[in-house]
Amino acid sequence: MSQYKYSTLAVHAGSEPDPLTGAVNVPLYLSSTFELTGVGTDRGWDYSRAGNPTRDRLETALAALEGGFSGHAFTSGMAAITALVAHLHAGDHLICSKDVYGGTARLFNQFIANYGIEIEYVTTDVPEAVEKAIKPNTKLIHLETPSNPLMVLSDIRTISEIAHAKGIEVSVDNTFMSPCLQNPIALGADIVMHSTTKYLNGHSDGIGGALIGSTPEHKERLILVQKAAGGIMSPFECFLVLRGIKTMPLRIKQHEENGQAVAEYLQQHPKVTKLAYPGLKSHPQYDLAMKQQKGFGSMMSFDIGTRENAAKFLGALKIFLNAESLGGVESLASHSATTTHGSVSAEERAEMGITEGRIRLSIGIEDKEDLIDDLDQALAAV
Ligand SMILES: *Cc1c(COP(=O)(O)O)cnc(C)c1O
């Protein structure tokens, strides 16, 4: 399949007709267990925690879309991150991007740190800071780029080179970009993580996560963690994500066109400050975005001054929904300090630059003029 271009892969990878019936869509195999063919022999499946034919198809598609060796589907993005760090031992050191998804920090700080794993948050937008933070016991560098909600980029290629010279693995949370717009493995990263809840599924109707490894060793490790820890995606969710993937390249085109138009509108608005969107030349890492991304996506954030202004703005929106999450067909607006970063302390948020007036937008695939009109009337209400 890898000889094909992206849109072809999205439609066909993992979606060969069903060998039994010829069904052009992947059947839902709702079976917990599978009849064995003898003692110690089977038809490729024995128990659905270890493997399920519907899940296999999605995992094949995920590996193809990220250019990885194997894909692994989990019950949520957080279950995928839990699986990502499950092989670490007490005494290991983990470096993580500072401006990371709040749920990732909550998992690391409230659970993983209790296992004796040392977690250090580093400004990974500066590769030298990553290099300086590396210790003899560093095992993994986990990057989120662009970050949430400040859209700070980390240079995947440079950091991977630094890490690999010391035998350290690099994982990248690629949720904000989707596999259409950034492929970390091609840039040198070892493992890619996605919350499939977002652009991959794309319709805000399911929760899921994925890890894509780049070597046979990752495949063995990640199959083992799926089987041992059990946070696997259900066949129905796999079906939904696979269905979403077929239209992802089309959706992303519209997300991007709308994203760019909205960013350009917001940039000139007097009530909007500190707009962060990598597709604007004013973004301090525009050149890096051009180099490592295939597009700029449809996530952005800005400051509207105060928490009161944020509440007025969110309350006045008509098309944009005041809701967490991102990457679905509908446009969403959210108040970062009380949603995605609600579990981060006020002092930490202040240090990260996530102010009380920070609004995050996920631009959907509606008509861009309607979206700009909606933002315009809501900004006028502030
Ligand atoms: C949503 C999200 C997650 C968590 O994924 P869930 O599917 O909600 O568990 C992790 N990282 C990023 C960047 C996200 O946006």
Coordinates of C-alpha atoms and ligand atoms in Angstrom, one line a residue, residues 75-79 81 101 103-104 144 146 148 173-176 193-198 206-209 325-326 340 360, ligand 1:
T75 CA -9.7 2.9 24.6
S76 CA -8.8 6.6 24.8
G77 CA -5.9 8.9 24.2
M78 CA -5.0 8.7 27.9
A79 CA -5.0 4.9 27.7
I81 CA -0.3 7.4 26.9
Y101 CA -2.1 18.4 27.4
G103 CA -4.6 15.2 31.1
T104 CA -1.1 14.0 30.3
E144 CA 3.6 17.5 22.1
P146 CA 2.1 21.9 18.4
N148 CA -2.0 22.8 23.8
D173 CA 1.6 13.4 20.6
N174 CA 0.5 14.2 17.1
T175 CA -3.2 14.8 18.0
F176 CA -3.3 18.5 17.0
M193 CA 0.6 8.9 19.8
H194 CA -2.9 10.1 18.8
S195 CA -6.2 10.8 20.6
T196 CA -8.3 9.3 17.8
T197 CA -11.2 11.1 19.5
K198 CA -10.1 14.2 17.5
G206 CA -16.3 8.4 20.1
I207 CA -13.3 8.3 22.4
G208 CA -10.1 6.4 21.4
G209 CA -6.4 6.5 21.3
S325 CA -12.2 18.6 22.7
L326 CA -11.2 19.4 19.1
T340 CA -8.1 21.2 29.4
R360 CA -8.9 28.0 22.4
Ligands
LIG1 C1 -7.6 14.9 23.8 C2 -6.2 14.8 23.9 C3 -5.6 13.7 24.6 C4 -6.4 12.7 25.4 O1 -7.1 11.9 24.6 P1 -8.5 11.3 25.1 O2 -9.0 10.6 23.9 O3 -9.4 12.4 25.5 O4 -8.2 10.4 26.2 C5 -4.2 13.7 24.6 N1 -3.4 14.6 24.0 C6 -4.0 15.6 23.3 C7 -3.1 16.6 22.6 C8 -5.4 15.7 23.2 O5 -5.9 16.7 22.6

